[in-house]
Tab-separated table of C-alpha atoms in Angstrom:
chain	number	residue	atom	x	y	z
D	13	ALA	CA	67.622	30.890	-27.714
D	14	GLN	CA	65.988	30.762	-24.336
D	15	SER	CA	62.521	29.379	-23.738
D	16	VAL	CA	59.998	28.798	-20.986
D	17	THR	CA	57.431	26.030	-20.583
D	18	GLN	CA	54.501	26.372	-18.234
D	19	LEU	CA	52.814	23.068	-17.461
D	20	GLY	CA	49.052	23.359	-17.193
D	21	SER	CA	47.148	26.138	-18.895
D	22	HIS	CA	44.472	26.016	-16.186
D	23	VAL	CA	44.868	25.249	-12.507
D	24	SER	CA	41.997	25.172	-10.031
D	25	VAL	CA	42.456	25.189	-6.252
D	26	SER	CA	40.192	25.655	-3.268
D	27	GLU	CA	40.505	28.755	-1.153
D	28	GLY	CA	43.101	28.064	1.547
D	29	ALA	CA	44.820	25.316	-0.456
D	30	LEU	CA	48.405	25.297	-1.703
D	31	VAL	CA	49.041	26.976	-5.033
D	32	LEU	CA	51.696	25.410	-7.276
D	33	LEU	CA	52.291	26.760	-10.768
D	34	ARG	CA	55.002	25.037	-12.758
D	35	CYS	CA	57.656	26.621	-14.935
D	36	ASN	CA	60.636	25.035	-16.660
D	37	TYR	CA	63.178	27.001	-18.606
D	38	SER	CA	65.816	26.408	-21.203
D	39	SER	CA	68.867	28.630	-21.265
D	40	SER	CA	72.464	28.339	-22.400
D	41	VAL	CA	73.589	30.940	-19.882
D	42	PRO	CA	72.655	31.630	-16.247
D	43	PRO	CA	69.124	32.948	-16.569
D	44	TYR	CA	67.214	35.775	-15.011
D	45	LEU	CA	63.720	34.445	-14.272
D	46	PHE	CA	60.483	36.243	-13.505
D	47	TRP	CA	56.898	35.569	-12.543
D	48	TYR	CA	54.220	38.047	-13.569
D	49	VAL	CA	50.502	38.148	-12.820
D	50	GLN	CA	47.847	39.600	-15.088
D	51	TYR	CA	44.330	40.490	-13.967
D	52	PRO	CA	41.564	40.960	-16.562
D	53	ASN	CA	42.026	44.042	-18.731
D	54	GLN	CA	45.271	44.897	-16.995
D	55	GLY	CA	48.960	44.863	-17.757
D	56	LEU	CA	51.490	42.552	-16.130
D	57	GLN	CA	52.510	42.960	-12.511
D	58	LEU	CA	55.863	41.636	-11.328
D	59	LEU	CA	55.468	39.055	-8.550
D	60	LEU	CA	59.124	38.145	-8.102
D	61	LYS	CA	62.426	37.746	-9.898
D	62	TYR	CA	65.515	35.555	-9.684
D	63	THR	CA	68.814	37.183	-10.649
D	64	SER	CA	71.417	34.675	-9.404
D	65	ALA	CA	71.311	35.559	-5.737
D	66	ALA	CA	69.337	33.389	-3.276
D	67	THR	CA	67.651	30.407	-4.914
D	68	LEU	CA	64.467	30.857	-2.870
D	69	VAL	CA	62.861	34.099	-3.920
D	70	LYS	CA	60.055	35.749	-2.000
D	71	GLY	CA	57.661	38.005	-3.804
D	72	ILE	CA	54.561	40.035	-3.210
D	73	ASN	CA	51.191	38.749	-1.976
D	74	GLY	CA	52.745	35.742	-0.225
D	75	PHE	CA	54.150	34.119	-3.357
D	76	GLU	CA	57.584	32.564	-3.589
D	77	ALA	CA	59.571	30.568	-6.126
D	78	GLU	CA	62.587	28.317	-5.939
D	79	PHE	CA	65.269	28.220	-8.608
D	80	LYS	CA	66.466	24.650	-9.169
D	81	LYS	CA	69.273	24.514	-11.686
D	82	SER	CA	69.435	20.706	-11.764
D	83	GLU	CA	65.760	20.546	-12.731
D	84	THR	CA	65.780	23.765	-14.810
D	85	SER	CA	62.677	24.766	-12.900
D	86	PHE	CA	61.303	27.896	-11.270
D	87	HIS	CA	57.943	26.862	-9.829
D	88	LEU	CA	55.695	29.424	-8.143
D	89	THR	CA	54.027	28.568	-4.838
D	90	LYS	CA	51.759	30.108	-2.246
D	91	PRO	CA	50.827	28.225	0.944
D	92	SER	CA	47.205	29.349	1.078
D	93	ALA	CA	45.177	30.536	-1.906
D	94	HIS	CA	42.883	33.529	-1.670
D	95	MET	CA	40.004	34.391	-3.966
D	96	SER	CA	41.910	37.508	-5.050
D	97	ASP	CA	44.694	35.294	-6.471
D	98	ALA	CA	42.483	34.287	-9.388
D	99	ALA	CA	44.319	35.609	-12.434
D	100	GLU	CA	46.678	34.550	-15.200
D	101	TYR	CA	50.305	33.920	-14.297
D	102	PHE	CA	53.258	34.126	-16.648
D	103	CYS	CA	56.769	32.818	-16.183
D	104	ALA	CA	59.468	34.596	-18.186
D	105	VAL	CA	63.186	34.391	-18.834
D	106	SER	CA	65.335	37.383	-19.651
D	107	ASP	CA	67.330	36.940	-22.809
D	108	LEU	CA	70.417	39.126	-22.481
D	109	VAL	CA	72.108	39.591	-25.840
D	110	GLY	CA	75.066	41.894	-25.626
D	111	THR	CA	73.701	45.105	-24.223
D	112	ALA	CA	70.153	44.337	-25.268
D	113	SER	CA	67.560	42.392	-23.382
D	114	LYS	CA	64.084	40.993	-23.851
D	115	LEU	CA	61.662	38.780	-21.990
D	116	THR	CA	60.557	35.441	-23.376
D	117	PHE	CA	57.269	34.394	-21.838
D	118	GLY	CA	55.577	31.098	-21.247
D	119	THR	CA	52.039	30.564	-22.475
D	120	GLY	CA	50.533	31.370	-19.098
D	121	THR	CA	48.561	29.506	-16.450
D	122	ARG	CA	45.090	30.633	-15.511
D	123	LEU	CA	44.513	30.136	-11.782
D	124	GLN	CA	40.964	29.598	-10.583
D	125	VAL	CA	40.227	29.743	-6.856
D	126	THR	CA	37.000	28.147	-5.647
D	127	LEU	CA	35.177	28.310	-2.321
B	1	LYS	CA	55.935	57.187	-7.956
B	2	ALA	CA	54.065	57.142	-11.252
B	3	GLY	CA	54.032	53.866	-13.164
B	4	VAL	CA	54.304	53.206	-16.868
B	5	THR	CA	51.622	55.150	-18.715
B	6	GLN	CA	50.229	53.995	-22.024
B	7	THR	CA	47.844	55.975	-24.174
B	8	PRO	CA	45.269	55.479	-25.432
B	9	ARG	CA	43.786	52.532	-23.503
B	10	TYR	CA	41.474	51.507	-26.326
B	11	LEU	CA	41.603	52.070	-30.056
B	12	ILE	CA	39.475	50.940	-32.978
B	13	LYS	CA	40.940	51.249	-36.459
B	14	THR	CA	40.015	50.120	-39.951
B	15	ARG	CA	42.115	47.770	-42.068
B	16	GLY	CA	44.720	49.669	-44.048
B	17	GLN	CA	44.966	52.548	-41.609
B	18	GLN	CA	47.966	53.270	-39.445
B	19	VAL	CA	48.142	53.762	-35.692
B	20	THR	CA	50.551	55.275	-33.161
B	21	LEU	CA	50.693	54.138	-29.554
B	22	SER	CA	52.448	56.044	-26.798
B	23	CYS	CA	54.343	54.949	-23.697
B	24	SER	CA	55.782	57.049	-20.871
B	25	PRO	CA	58.208	55.016	-18.733
B	26	ILE	CA	58.887	55.340	-15.045
B	27	SER	CA	61.081	58.332	-14.319
B	28	GLY	CA	64.727	57.281	-14.501
B	29	HIS	CA	64.065	54.186	-16.614
B	30	ARG	CA	65.903	54.404	-19.907
B	31	SER	CA	64.948	51.045	-21.401
B	32	VAL	CA	61.526	50.733	-23.001
B	33	SER	CA	60.244	47.515	-24.551
B	34	TRP	CA	57.067	46.703	-26.446
B	35	TYR	CA	55.135	43.436	-26.468
B	36	GLN	CA	52.115	42.186	-28.357
B	37	GLN	CA	49.648	39.927	-26.554
B	38	THR	CA	47.087	37.848	-28.439
B	39	PRO	CA	45.078	34.769	-27.417
B	40	GLY	CA	46.697	32.701	-30.159
B	41	GLN	CA	50.341	33.756	-29.965
B	42	GLY	CA	50.599	34.859	-26.347
B	43	LEU	CA	53.128	37.506	-25.369
B	44	GLN	CA	55.614	38.323	-28.092
B	45	PHE	CA	58.508	40.771	-28.013
B	46	LEU	CA	58.375	43.583	-30.549
B	47	PHE	CA	61.396	45.764	-29.820
B	48	GLU	CA	63.492	47.439	-27.133
B	49	TYR	CA	64.820	50.968	-27.036
B	50	PHE	CA	67.544	52.441	-24.862
B	51	SER	CA	68.761	56.038	-25.062
B	52	GLU	CA	66.857	56.615	-28.305
B	53	THR	CA	68.446	53.576	-29.998
B	54	GLN	CA	66.751	50.331	-30.913
B	55	ARG	CA	68.778	47.627	-29.159
B	56	ASN	CA	66.738	44.577	-29.989
B	57	LYS	CA	63.980	43.616	-32.379
B	58	GLY	CA	61.541	40.725	-32.505
B	59	ASN	CA	60.242	38.825	-35.514
B	60	PHE	CA	57.599	41.214	-36.740
B	61	PRO	CA	57.180	42.681	-40.227
B	62	GLY	CA	58.490	46.114	-41.096
B	63	ARG	CA	54.988	47.547	-40.686
B	64	PHE	CA	55.780	47.625	-36.985
B	65	SER	CA	58.177	50.369	-36.015
B	66	GLY	CA	59.038	52.397	-32.982
B	67	ARG	CA	61.113	55.193	-31.640
B	68	GLN	CA	62.267	56.671	-28.375
B	69	PHE	CA	62.638	60.322	-27.528
B	70	SER	CA	65.297	62.055	-25.447
B	71	ASN	CA	62.985	62.017	-22.408
B	72	SER	CA	62.717	58.191	-22.775
B	73	ARG	CA	59.088	58.318	-23.893
B	74	SER	CA	58.445	55.873	-26.676
B	75	GLU	CA	55.984	55.435	-29.509
B	76	MET	CA	55.233	52.479	-31.690
B	77	ASN	CA	53.618	52.706	-35.075
B	78	VAL	CA	51.807	50.092	-37.089
B	79	SER	CA	51.131	50.907	-40.718
B	80	THR	CA	48.704	49.248	-43.127
B	81	LEU	CA	46.770	47.590	-40.338
B	82	GLU	CA	45.560	44.017	-40.748
B	83	LEU	CA	42.848	42.208	-38.802
B	84	GLY	CA	45.544	40.071	-37.200
B	85	ASP	CA	47.095	43.148	-35.602
B	86	SER	CA	44.197	43.248	-33.139
B	87	ALA	CA	45.879	42.728	-29.782
B	88	LEU	CA	46.826	44.160	-26.432
B	89	TYR	CA	50.058	46.118	-26.855
B	90	LEU	CA	52.102	46.350	-23.687
B	91	CYS	CA	54.960	48.664	-22.921
B	92	ALA	CA	57.509	47.903	-20.216
B	93	SER	CA	60.283	49.995	-18.760
B	94	SER	CA	63.393	48.979	-16.896
B	95	LYS	CA	66.247	50.723	-15.187
B	96	ASP	CA	68.860	48.273	-16.423
B	97	ARG	CA	69.298	45.078	-18.396
B	98	GLY	CA	67.974	41.968	-16.780
B	99	GLY	CA	66.217	43.915	-14.102
B	100	GLY	CA	62.568	43.856	-13.259
B	101	TYR	CA	60.419	45.196	-16.041
B	102	THR	CA	57.437	47.331	-15.049
B	103	PHE	CA	54.527	47.078	-17.437
B	104	GLY	CA	51.852	49.564	-18.331
B	105	SER	CA	48.152	48.684	-18.520
B	106	GLY	CA	48.378	48.333	-22.276
B	107	THR	CA	46.583	49.653	-25.316
B	108	ARG	CA	43.862	47.394	-26.691
B	109	LEU	CA	43.839	47.773	-30.470
B	110	THR	CA	40.920	46.427	-32.469
B	111	VAL	CA	41.179	46.384	-36.253
B	112	VAL	CA	37.877	46.084	-38.123
């Protein structure tokens, strides 16, 4: 079975500072990896996805993530945090079983952005 | 284009009752998945439907069931509600396996 570990349930950064949210995965097959963001009382919004093409993936709102097979990591970064980035972020791996598929999520990281 | 639509947004039910939640996927998306989100357990997969067939099922009791119609719209049903069923239920649709899943805003179910 595949799994995802997100290190740090809460991360606090100053506005303008680098954002780094960590995600490590476990998979017996080449994984599809995703980052989602959730704002209060909302569903999940896809930030970016890795599907075995380029290892550096660029997403929306200035976020990007790098797939590192040797480290089984898929960390999310943004060079300069904005107040509007405050939200909860989820890393997920797609578990493809035959023709079926499902997402297995990490426990989430709540990002706080301070002035 | 329209996103994934879930109805209702909020629901309050009494223990022992049953509830039906609805999800309309993005036009052209044939895969619909359901997830339960709670503070204690996080995001957990319930089931996935494709072309009216359940393709995958998570580890939930039989009280949780679902179906998909020929127009890809999906419903999930929870019977004999328990307090622990209080959660945000999220529906996601996808065009193909492993692709990006688009989520709806969810239905917040409160069981009292």
